[in-house]
Amino acid sequence: MTGPELAEAGRLLAAATRPVVFTGAGMSAESGVPTFRDARTGLWQRYDPAELATPAAFRADPALVWGWYEGRRHGVRRAEPNAGHRAVAAIQARLPETVVITQNVDDLHERGGAAAPVRLHGSLFAPRCAACDHPAPLPDDTPEPPAGRLDPPACARCAAPVRPGVVWFGEALPEAALAAAVEAAARCDLLLTVGTSALVHPAAEVPLVAARLGAPVVQVNPVETPLDAVCAVNLRGPAGEVLPALVRAAWPGDVGR
Ligand code: BV8
Ligand code: ZN
């Protein structure tokens, strides 16, 4: 990727001191982690993810939902951070006040070198009791992903089923994470939104907070999204290619360092 858009985005990044990097499933697509829209294979492909990712689905069929999440966790463990994740870490290394805010439940930002992303929708690696919230140990890894339903483990404290540590539709986001995200977006001098369709709320409002307060918003996405209108620059391409090019455009001197 070259051209005036990249040069302009590079200029905005080089001028920033406290950027926000806001990411969605597209950030991990090139690592082989399916985006939310196409996150279902096998038994689960006949279910709408927004249906599966709900407390009601877990109550109705805990083994179906637990199996789905264990399959996703299995996949993420076998995935590697991509050049996009590493570029985000490079931005943070260059600008220590960078705040990474993610909707993703994978751990690829951390494995890509980014420090403490703000997790709006939880993590696949933080199971807890569905009744008493007692943290539960991660089940051992298995050579093969679960082929179908898988009974969730029982809570060590109250024996209720253990659930994935993610935020389901209809559930409130973790207050501290949402507050940190809104605060970072309100004080940022650039917001980079990467690989999100910006359809799920309240997360989708984070880039709008930055735009409303006058910070330039730069979008990285191969296709148009509802955020296009508020963006100073739209970089149409995959994160794993565009983000390294953006870092090179911002800090040409760093190439090869
Ligand atoms: C709540 C964890 C209330 C689980 C997730 C306002 C308006 C309308 C609706 C609502 C509203 N407020 C609330 C709602 C309801 C609902 C909602 O937003 N529904 C939507 C569907 C309309 N929101 C909720 O239910 C939220 N909770 O409101 O609670 C409440 C309040 C107080 C007290 C009690 C209750 C909770 C929402 C969180 C749900 N959990 N994830 C799990 O992962 O299983 S959401 C999940 O879906 C993800 O985390 C993410 O947020 C979303 C998927 O979006 P993306 O990440 O953007 O992925 P997607 O596949 O859509 O798009 C990928 C993009 O990447 C595409 O644009 C593609 O072009 C691009 N791409 C592809 N490849 C690449 C790429 N980009 C770059 N590079 C590439 N290589
Ligand atoms: Zn319990």
Coordinates of C-alpha atoms and ligand atoms in Angstrom, one line a residue:
M1 CA 0.0 0.0 0.0
T2 CA 1.3 3.4 -1.0
G3 CA -0.2 6.7 -2.1
P4 CA -1.4 9.9 -0.6
E5 CA -3.8 8.3 2.0
L6 CA -0.9 6.3 3.5
A7 CA 1.3 9.4 3.5
E8 CA -1.4 11.4 5.3
A9 CA -2.0 8.7 7.8
G10 CA 1.7 8.4 8.4
R11 CA 1.9 12.2 9.0
L12 CA -1.0 12.0 11.5
L13 CA 0.7 9.1 13.4
A14 CA 4.1 10.7 13.5
A15 CA 2.4 13.9 14.9
A16 CA 0.5 11.9 17.6
T17 CA 1.6 11.6 21.2
R18 CA -1.3 9.6 22.8
P19 CA -3.0 7.5 20.0
V20 CA -5.7 4.9 20.6
V21 CA -5.6 1.7 18.5
F22 CA -9.2 0.2 18.4
T23 CA -9.4 -3.3 17.0
G24 CA -12.0 -5.9 15.9
A25 CA -11.9 -9.4 14.4
G26 CA -10.3 -8.2 11.2
M27 CA -7.1 -7.6 13.2
S28 CA -6.7 -11.3 13.7
A29 CA -8.1 -12.5 10.3
E30 CA -4.6 -13.0 8.8
S31 CA -3.6 -15.1 11.8
G32 CA -6.3 -17.6 10.7
V33 CA -8.8 -16.6 13.5
P34 CA -12.2 -16.3 11.7
T35 CA -13.9 -13.0 12.0
F36 CA -17.2 -12.9 13.9
R37 CA -19.2 -13.0 10.7
D38 CA -17.5 -16.3 9.7
A39 CA -16.6 -17.8 13.1
R40 CA -18.6 -21.0 12.7
T41 CA -17.7 -24.4 11.3
G42 CA -19.1 -27.9 11.8
L43 CA -22.0 -28.2 14.4
W44 CA -22.1 -24.5 15.0
Q45 CA -22.4 -23.2 11.5
R46 CA -26.2 -23.4 11.6
Y47 CA -26.3 -21.0 14.5
D48 CA -26.1 -17.2 14.4
P49 CA -23.1 -16.1 16.5
A50 CA -25.2 -13.4 18.1
E51 CA -27.5 -16.2 19.2
L52 CA -24.7 -18.5 20.5
A53 CA -23.0 -15.7 22.3
T54 CA -25.8 -15.2 24.8
P55 CA -26.6 -16.2 28.4
A56 CA -29.9 -17.7 27.1
A57 CA -28.0 -20.1 24.7
F58 CA -25.7 -21.2 27.5
R59 CA -28.6 -21.8 29.9
A60 CA -30.4 -23.7 27.1
D61 CA -27.5 -25.9 26.0
P62 CA -24.3 -25.3 28.0
A63 CA -22.4 -28.1 26.2
L64 CA -23.2 -26.5 22.8
V65 CA -21.9 -23.1 23.8
W66 CA -18.9 -24.4 25.8
G67 CA -17.9 -26.6 22.9
W68 CA -18.0 -23.6 20.6
Y69 CA -15.8 -21.5 22.8
E70 CA -13.3 -24.4 23.5
G71 CA -13.1 -24.8 19.7
R72 CA -12.3 -21.1 19.3
R73 CA -9.8 -21.2 22.1
H74 CA -8.2 -24.2 20.5
G75 CA -7.8 -22.3 17.3
V76 CA -6.4 -19.2 18.9
R77 CA -3.7 -21.2 20.7
R78 CA -2.6 -22.5 17.4
A79 CA -2.6 -19.1 15.7
E80 CA 0.3 -16.7 15.7
P81 CA 0.2 -12.9 15.9
N82 CA 0.5 -11.3 12.4
A83 CA 2.6 -8.4 11.2
G84 CA -0.4 -6.1 12.1
H85 CA -0.2 -7.1 15.8
R86 CA 3.5 -6.5 15.7
A87 CA 3.0 -3.1 14.1
V88 CA 0.6 -2.1 16.9
A89 CA 3.3 -3.1 19.5
A90 CA 5.8 -1.1 17.5
I91 CA 3.5 2.0 17.7
Q92 CA 3.2 1.5 21.4
A93 CA 7.0 1.1 21.8
R94 CA 7.5 4.3 19.9
L95 CA 4.6 6.2 21.7
P96 CA 4.3 4.8 25.2
E97 CA 1.0 6.6 25.9
T98 CA -0.6 4.5 23.1
V99 CA -3.8 2.7 24.4
V100 CA -4.9 -0.4 22.6
I101 CA -8.6 -1.1 22.9
T102 CA -9.9 -4.4 21.6
Q103 CA -13.2 -6.2 21.0
N104 CA -11.3 -9.4 20.4
V105 CA -11.3 -12.3 22.9
D106 CA -8.1 -13.8 21.5
D107 CA -4.7 -13.1 23.1
L108 CA -2.8 -12.1 19.9
H109 CA -2.2 -8.5 20.9
E110 CA -0.3 -9.5 24.0
R111 CA 1.5 -12.3 22.1
G112 CA 2.3 -9.7 19.4
G113 CA 4.0 -7.6 22.0
A114 CA 1.3 -5.1 22.9
A115 CA 1.1 -4.2 26.6
A116 CA -2.3 -4.6 28.5
P117 CA -4.9 -4.0 25.8
V118 CA -8.2 -2.7 27.2
R119 CA -10.5 -5.7 26.7
L120 CA -14.1 -4.6 26.1
H121 CA -15.5 -8.1 25.5
G122 CA -13.4 -10.3 27.7
S123 CA -11.1 -13.1 26.9
L124 CA -11.2 -16.8 25.9
F125 CA -8.5 -17.4 28.6
A126 CA -10.4 -16.3 31.7
P127 CA -13.2 -18.9 32.4
R128 CA -15.2 -18.3 35.6
C129 CA -18.2 -19.8 37.3
A130 CA -21.5 -18.9 35.7
A131 CA -23.1 -18.7 39.2
C132 CA -20.6 -17.3 41.7
D133 CA -18.0 -15.8 39.3
H134 CA -15.2 -17.8 40.9
P135 CA -12.3 -17.9 38.5
A136 CA -11.8 -21.4 37.0
P137 CA -8.6 -23.0 35.8
L138 CA -8.2 -23.3 32.0
P139 CA -8.9 -26.8 30.8
D140 CA -5.9 -28.6 29.5
D141 CA -5.2 -28.2 25.8
T142 CA -6.3 -31.1 23.6
P143 CA -4.6 -32.2 20.4
E144 CA -7.9 -31.9 18.5
P145 CA -10.5 -29.2 18.8
P146 CA -13.8 -30.4 20.4
A147 CA -15.9 -31.9 17.5
G148 CA -19.2 -31.0 19.1
R149 CA -20.9 -30.5 22.4
L150 CA -18.6 -30.4 25.4
D151 CA -19.8 -30.3 28.9
P152 CA -18.4 -27.3 30.8
P153 CA -16.4 -28.1 33.9
A154 CA -18.0 -27.6 37.3
C155 CA -17.0 -24.7 39.6
A156 CA -14.6 -25.8 42.4
R157 CA -16.5 -23.6 44.8
C158 CA -20.2 -24.1 44.1
A159 CA -20.3 -26.9 41.4
A160 CA -22.3 -24.7 39.0
P161 CA -21.1 -24.8 35.3
V162 CA -18.1 -22.8 34.3
R163 CA -18.6 -20.3 31.5
P164 CA -16.2 -18.5 29.1
G165 CA -14.9 -15.2 30.4
V166 CA -16.4 -13.2 27.5
V167 CA -19.1 -10.6 27.4
W168 CA -22.3 -12.0 25.8
F169 CA -24.9 -10.1 24.0
G170 CA -27.3 -8.5 26.5
E171 CA -24.6 -8.4 29.1
A172 CA -23.0 -5.3 30.4
L173 CA -19.4 -4.6 29.4
P174 CA -16.8 -4.6 32.3
E175 CA -17.3 -1.1 33.8
A176 CA -13.5 -0.4 34.3
A177 CA -12.7 -1.4 30.7
L178 CA -15.5 0.6 29.2
A179 CA -14.5 3.7 31.3
A180 CA -10.9 3.3 30.4
A181 CA -11.8 3.0 26.7
V182 CA -14.0 6.1 26.7
E183 CA -11.4 8.1 28.7
A184 CA -8.6 7.1 26.3
A185 CA -10.8 8.0 23.3
A186 CA -11.7 11.3 24.8
R187 CA -8.1 12.3 25.4
C188 CA -6.4 10.8 22.3
D189 CA -4.9 12.9 19.5
L190 CA -5.4 10.1 16.9
L191 CA -7.6 7.0 16.8
L192 CA -6.7 4.1 14.6
T193 CA -9.6 1.8 14.0
V194 CA -8.6 -1.6 12.6
G195 CA -10.7 -4.5 11.3
T196 CA -14.1 -3.7 12.8
S197 CA -17.5 -3.6 11.2
A198 CA -18.4 -1.1 14.0
L199 CA -21.9 -2.7 14.4
V200 CA -21.7 -3.9 18.0
H201 CA -22.5 -1.4 20.8
P202 CA -21.5 0.3 23.0
A203 CA -17.9 -0.6 21.6
A204 CA -18.8 1.0 18.2
E205 CA -19.1 4.3 20.0
V206 CA -15.5 4.5 21.1
P207 CA -14.2 5.9 17.7
L208 CA -17.1 8.3 17.7
V209 CA -16.1 9.7 21.0
A210 CA -12.6 10.5 19.6
A211 CA -14.1 12.0 16.4
R212 CA -16.7 14.1 18.3
L213 CA -13.8 15.6 20.4
G214 CA -11.8 16.5 17.2
A215 CA -9.2 13.8 17.1
P216 CA -8.5 12.5 13.6
V217 CA -9.7 8.9 13.0
V218 CA -7.8 6.7 10.6
Q219 CA -9.6 3.4 9.5
V220 CA -7.9 0.2 8.3
N221 CA -10.4 -2.1 6.6
P222 CA -10.6 -3.7 3.2
V223 CA -14.2 -2.5 2.9
E224 CA -16.4 0.4 3.8
T225 CA -18.0 0.5 7.3
P226 CA -20.3 2.9 9.2
L227 CA -17.2 4.7 10.4
D228 CA -16.1 5.9 7.0
A229 CA -17.9 9.2 7.4
V230 CA -16.0 10.2 10.5
C231 CA -12.6 9.1 9.2
A232 CA -9.9 11.6 8.1
V233 CA -8.3 8.7 6.2
N234 CA -9.6 5.3 5.1
L235 CA -6.9 2.8 4.3
R236 CA -8.5 0.0 2.3
G237 CA -6.5 -3.1 2.9
P238 CA -5.6 -5.9 5.3
A239 CA -4.2 -5.0 8.7
G240 CA -1.2 -7.3 8.3
E241 CA 0.0 -5.3 5.3
V242 CA -1.4 -1.8 6.0
L243 CA -0.2 -1.4 9.6
P244 CA 3.5 -2.2 8.9
A245 CA 3.3 0.2 5.9
L246 CA 1.8 2.9 8.1
V247 CA 4.6 2.5 10.7
R248 CA 7.1 2.8 7.9
A249 CA 5.3 5.9 6.5
A250 CA 5.3 7.5 10.0
W251 CA 8.9 6.7 10.9
P252 CA 10.8 6.0 7.7
G253 CA 14.1 6.3 9.7
D254 CA 13.1 3.2 11.8
V255 CA 13.0 0.8 8.8
G256 CA 15.3 -2.1 9.6
R257 CA 15.8 -1.0 13.3
Ligands
BV8_1 C1 -25.3 -4.6 26.1 C2 -17.6 -11.5 22.9 C3 -26.9 -4.0 27.8 C4 -18.2 -12.8 22.7 C5 -19.0 -9.9 21.7 C6 -27.3 0.1 20.4 C7 -27.8 0.0 19.1 C8 -28.0 -1.3 18.6 C9 -27.9 -2.5 19.4 C10 -27.4 -2.3 20.7 C11 -27.2 -1.1 21.2 N1 -26.8 -1.2 22.4 C12 -26.8 -2.5 22.8 C13 -27.2 -3.3 21.7 C14 -27.3 -4.7 21.7 C15 -26.0 -5.4 21.3 C16 -25.5 -5.0 19.9 O1 -24.7 -4.2 19.7 N2 -26.1 -5.8 19.0 C17 -25.7 -5.5 17.6 C18 -25.5 -6.9 16.9 C19 -26.6 -4.7 16.8 N3 -24.9 -5.1 22.3 C20 -24.9 -5.9 23.4 O2 -25.6 -6.8 23.7 C21 -23.8 -5.5 24.4 N4 -24.3 -5.5 25.7 O3 -25.7 -3.8 25.3 O4 -25.8 -4.9 27.4 C22 -26.7 -3.9 29.2 C23 -26.3 -2.7 29.7 C24 -26.3 -2.6 31.1 C25 -26.7 -3.7 31.9 C26 -27.1 -4.9 31.3 C27 -27.1 -5.0 29.9 C28 -22.6 -6.5 24.4 C29 -22.0 -6.7 23.1 C30 -20.8 -7.6 23.2 C31 -21.1 -9.0 22.7 N5 -19.9 -9.8 22.7 N6 -17.9 -10.6 21.7 C32 -17.6 -13.6 21.6 O5 -16.7 -13.2 21.0 O6 -18.1 -14.7 21.4 S1 -19.3 -8.9 20.3 C33 -18.3 -9.6 19.0 O7 -18.9 -9.2 17.8 C34 -16.9 -9.1 18.9 O8 -16.3 -8.9 20.2 C35 -17.1 -7.8 18.1 O9 -17.5 -6.7 19.0 C36 -18.3 -8.1 17.3 C37 -17.8 -8.5 15.9 O10 -17.5 -7.3 15.3 P1 -16.0 -7.1 14.6 O11 -15.0 -7.5 15.6 O12 -16.0 -5.8 14.0 O13 -16.0 -8.4 13.5 P2 -16.9 -8.6 12.2 O14 -16.7 -10.0 11.9 O15 -18.2 -8.0 12.4 O16 -16.1 -7.6 11.1 C38 -14.8 -7.9 10.8 C39 -14.4 -6.6 10.0 O17 -13.0 -6.8 9.7 C40 -15.1 -6.4 8.7 O18 -15.4 -5.0 8.6 C41 -14.1 -6.8 7.7 O19 -14.2 -6.1 6.5 C42 -12.8 -6.5 8.4 N7 -11.7 -7.4 7.9 C43 -11.7 -8.6 7.5 N8 -10.4 -9.1 7.3 C44 -9.6 -8.0 7.6 C45 -10.4 -6.9 8.0 N9 -9.9 -5.7 8.4 C46 -8.5 -5.6 8.4 N10 -7.7 -6.6 8.0 C47 -8.2 -7.8 7.6 N11 -7.3 -8.8 7.2
ZN2 ZN -19.3 -21.2 41.5

